[in-house]
Amino acid sequence: MLTLPPSVKIYVAASPVDCRKSFDGLSSMVESTFGADPLSGHLFVFLNRRGDQVRILFFDRTGYCI
């Protein structure tokens, strides 16, 4: 079970994303799609076109996690 603090928000992209993108590509998608800061500590969820792969971008004060 995943327990998150109440301050953490989960953002889910409505449009599909190329899941070959890495940290830089996904963080730029966060800025352009959500208008949010990728370093905020929130979870940003991206799906591919077929919907069978998920990428979650998270910054934990030491670096990005996918």
CSV table of N, CA and C in Angstrom, one decimal:
chain,number,residue,atom,x,y,z
A,1,MET,N,0.8,-1.2,0.0
A,1,MET,CA,0.0,0.0,0.0
A,1,MET,C,0.9,1.2,0.0
A,2,LEU,N,0.5,2.2,-0.8
A,2,LEU,CA,1.2,3.5,-0.9
A,2,LEU,C,0.6,4.5,0.0
A,3,THR,N,1.4,5.0,0.9
A,3,THR,CA,0.9,6.1,1.8
A,3,THR,C,1.6,7.4,1.5
A,4,LEU,N,0.9,8.4,1.1
A,4,LEU,CA,1.4,9.7,0.8
A,4,LEU,C,0.9,10.7,1.8
A,5,PRO,N,1.8,11.7,2.1
A,5,PRO,CA,1.3,12.8,2.9
A,5,PRO,C,0.1,13.6,2.2
A,6,PRO,N,-0.7,14.2,3.0
A,6,PRO,CA,-1.9,14.9,2.4
A,6,PRO,C,-1.5,16.1,1.5
A,7,SER,N,-0.2,16.6,1.6
A,7,SER,CA,0.2,17.7,0.8
A,7,SER,C,0.6,17.3,-0.6
A,8,VAL,N,0.8,16.0,-0.8
A,8,VAL,CA,1.2,15.5,-2.2
A,8,VAL,C,0.0,15.4,-3.1
A,9,LYS,N,0.1,16.0,-4.2
A,9,LYS,CA,-1.0,15.9,-5.2
A,9,LYS,C,-0.6,14.9,-6.3
A,10,ILE,N,-1.5,14.3,-7.0
A,10,ILE,CA,-1.3,13.4,-8.1
A,10,ILE,C,-1.9,14.0,-9.3
A,11,TYR,N,-1.0,14.3,-10.3
A,11,TYR,CA,-1.5,14.8,-11.6
A,11,TYR,C,-1.4,13.7,-12.7
A,12,VAL,N,-2.5,13.5,-13.4
A,12,VAL,CA,-2.5,12.5,-14.5
A,12,VAL,C,-2.7,13.2,-15.8
A,13,ALA,N,-1.8,13.0,-16.8
A,13,ALA,CA,-1.9,13.6,-18.1
A,13,ALA,C,-3.1,13.0,-18.9
A,14,ALA,N,-3.9,13.9,-19.5
A,14,ALA,CA,-5.0,13.4,-20.2
A,14,ALA,C,-4.7,12.9,-21.6
A,15,SER,N,-3.6,13.4,-22.2
A,15,SER,CA,-3.2,13.0,-23.5
A,15,SER,C,-2.0,12.0,-23.4
A,16,PRO,N,-1.8,11.1,-24.3
A,16,PRO,CA,-0.7,10.1,-24.3
A,16,PRO,C,0.6,10.8,-24.5
A,17,VAL,N,1.6,10.2,-23.9
A,17,VAL,CA,3.0,10.7,-24.0
A,17,VAL,C,3.9,9.6,-24.5
A,18,ASP,N,5.0,10.0,-25.2
A,18,ASP,CA,6.0,9.1,-25.7
A,18,ASP,C,6.8,8.6,-24.4
A,19,CYS,N,6.6,7.4,-24.0
A,19,CYS,CA,7.2,6.9,-22.8
A,19,CYS,C,8.7,6.6,-23.0
A,20,ARG,N,9.3,6.9,-24.1
A,20,ARG,CA,10.8,6.8,-24.2
A,20,ARG,C,11.5,8.0,-23.7
A,21,LYS,N,10.7,9.0,-23.3
A,21,LYS,CA,11.3,10.2,-22.7
A,21,LYS,C,11.9,9.9,-21.3
A,22,SER,N,12.9,10.6,-21.0
A,22,SER,CA,13.6,10.5,-19.7
A,22,SER,C,13.2,11.6,-18.8
A,23,PHE,N,14.1,11.9,-17.8
A,23,PHE,CA,13.8,12.9,-16.8
A,23,PHE,C,13.6,14.3,-17.4
A,24,ASP,N,14.5,14.7,-18.3
A,24,ASP,CA,14.4,16.0,-18.9
A,24,ASP,C,13.1,16.1,-19.8
A,25,GLY,N,12.8,15.1,-20.6
A,25,GLY,CA,11.6,15.2,-21.4
A,25,GLY,C,10.3,15.2,-20.6
A,26,LEU,N,10.3,14.4,-19.6
A,26,LEU,CA,9.1,14.4,-18.7
A,26,LEU,C,8.9,15.6,-17.9
A,27,SER,N,10.0,16.2,-17.4
A,27,SER,CA,9.9,17.4,-16.6
A,27,SER,C,9.5,18.6,-17.5
A,28,SER,N,9.9,18.6,-18.7
A,28,SER,CA,9.4,19.7,-19.6
A,28,SER,C,8.0,19.5,-19.9
A,29,MET,N,7.5,18.2,-20.0
A,29,MET,CA,6.1,17.9,-20.2
A,29,MET,C,5.3,18.4,-19.0
A,30,VAL,N,5.8,18.3,-17.8
A,30,VAL,CA,5.1,18.7,-16.6
A,30,VAL,C,4.9,20.2,-16.7
A,31,GLU,N,6.0,21.0,-17.1
A,31,GLU,CA,5.9,22.4,-17.2
A,31,GLU,C,4.9,22.9,-18.2
A,32,SER,N,4.9,22.2,-19.4
A,32,SER,CA,4.0,22.6,-20.5
A,32,SER,C,2.6,22.1,-20.3
A,33,THR,N,2.4,20.9,-19.9
A,33,THR,CA,1.1,20.3,-19.8
A,33,THR,C,0.3,20.7,-18.5
A,34,PHE,N,1.0,20.7,-17.4
A,34,PHE,CA,0.3,21.0,-16.1
A,34,PHE,C,0.5,22.4,-15.7
A,35,GLY,N,1.6,23.1,-16.2
A,35,GLY,CA,1.9,24.4,-15.7
A,35,GLY,C,2.4,24.4,-14.3
A,36,ALA,N,3.0,23.2,-13.9
A,36,ALA,CA,3.5,23.1,-12.5
A,36,ALA,C,5.0,22.9,-12.5
A,37,ASP,N,5.5,23.0,-11.3
A,37,ASP,CA,7.0,22.9,-11.1
A,37,ASP,C,7.3,21.4,-10.9
A,38,PRO,N,8.1,20.8,-11.7
A,38,PRO,CA,8.4,19.4,-11.5
A,38,PRO,C,9.2,19.1,-10.2
A,39,LEU,N,9.8,20.1,-9.6
A,39,LEU,CA,10.6,19.9,-8.4
A,39,LEU,C,9.7,20.1,-7.1
A,40,SER,N,8.4,20.1,-7.3
A,40,SER,CA,7.5,20.4,-6.2
A,40,SER,C,7.2,19.2,-5.3
A,41,GLY,N,7.6,18.0,-5.7
A,41,GLY,CA,7.4,16.9,-4.9
A,41,GLY,C,6.1,16.1,-5.1
A,42,HIS,N,5.3,16.7,-6.1
A,42,HIS,CA,4.0,16.0,-6.4
A,42,HIS,C,4.3,14.9,-7.4
A,43,LEU,N,3.3,14.0,-7.6
A,43,LEU,CA,3.5,12.9,-8.5
A,43,LEU,C,2.8,13.2,-9.9
A,44,PHE,N,3.5,13.0,-10.9
A,44,PHE,CA,3.1,13.3,-12.3
A,44,PHE,C,3.0,12.0,-13.1
A,45,VAL,N,1.8,11.6,-13.5
A,45,VAL,CA,1.6,10.3,-14.1
A,45,VAL,C,1.3,10.5,-15.6
A,46,PHE,N,2.0,9.7,-16.4
A,46,PHE,CA,1.9,9.8,-17.9
A,46,PHE,C,1.7,8.4,-18.4
A,47,LEU,N,0.8,8.2,-19.4
A,47,LEU,CA,0.5,7.0,-20.0
A,47,LEU,C,0.9,7.0,-21.5
A,48,ASN,N,1.2,5.9,-22.1
A,48,ASN,CA,1.6,5.8,-23.5
A,48,ASN,C,0.3,5.8,-24.3
A,49,ARG,N,0.4,5.7,-25.6
A,49,ARG,CA,-0.8,5.8,-26.5
A,49,ARG,C,-1.7,4.6,-26.3
A,50,ARG,N,-1.1,3.4,-26.1
A,50,ARG,CA,-1.9,2.2,-25.9
A,50,ARG,C,-2.5,2.0,-24.5
A,51,GLY,N,-1.9,2.8,-23.6
A,51,GLY,CA,-2.3,2.7,-22.2
A,51,GLY,C,-1.8,1.5,-21.4
A,52,ASP,N,-0.8,0.9,-21.9
A,52,ASP,CA,-0.2,-0.3,-21.2
A,52,ASP,C,1.1,0.0,-20.5
A,53,GLN,N,1.6,1.2,-20.6
A,53,GLN,CA,2.8,1.6,-19.9
A,53,GLN,C,2.5,2.9,-19.1
A,54,VAL,N,3.1,3.0,-17.9
A,54,VAL,CA,2.9,4.2,-17.1
A,54,VAL,C,4.2,4.7,-16.7
A,55,ARG,N,4.4,6.0,-16.7
A,55,ARG,CA,5.6,6.6,-16.1
A,55,ARG,C,5.1,7.6,-15.1
A,56,ILE,N,5.7,7.5,-13.9
A,56,ILE,CA,5.4,8.5,-12.8
A,56,ILE,C,6.7,9.2,-12.5
A,57,LEU,N,6.6,10.5,-12.6
A,57,LEU,CA,7.8,11.4,-12.3
A,57,LEU,C,7.6,12.0,-10.9
A,58,PHE,N,8.7,11.9,-10.1
A,58,PHE,CA,8.7,12.4,-8.8
A,58,PHE,C,10.0,12.9,-8.4
A,59,PHE,N,10.1,14.0,-7.7
A,59,PHE,CA,11.4,14.6,-7.3
A,59,PHE,C,11.4,14.5,-5.7
A,60,ASP,N,12.5,13.8,-5.2
A,60,ASP,CA,12.5,13.6,-3.8
A,60,ASP,C,13.6,14.4,-3.0
A,61,ARG,N,14.0,15.5,-3.5
A,61,ARG,CA,15.0,16.4,-2.9
A,61,ARG,C,16.4,16.0,-3.2
A,62,THR,N,16.6,14.7,-3.7
A,62,THR,CA,18.0,14.3,-4.1
A,62,THR,C,18.1,14.1,-5.6
A,63,GLY,N,16.9,14.0,-6.3
A,63,GLY,CA,16.9,13.8,-7.7
A,63,GLY,C,15.6,13.2,-8.1
A,64,TYR,N,15.4,13.0,-9.4
A,64,TYR,CA,14.2,12.5,-10.0
A,64,TYR,C,14.1,11.0,-9.9
A,65,CYS,N,12.9,10.6,-9.7
A,65,CYS,CA,12.6,9.1,-9.7
A,65,CYS,C,11.5,8.9,-10.8
A,66,ILE,N,11.7,7.8,-11.6
A,66,ILE,CA,10.6,7.5,-12.6
A,66,ILE,C,10.1,6.1,-12.2
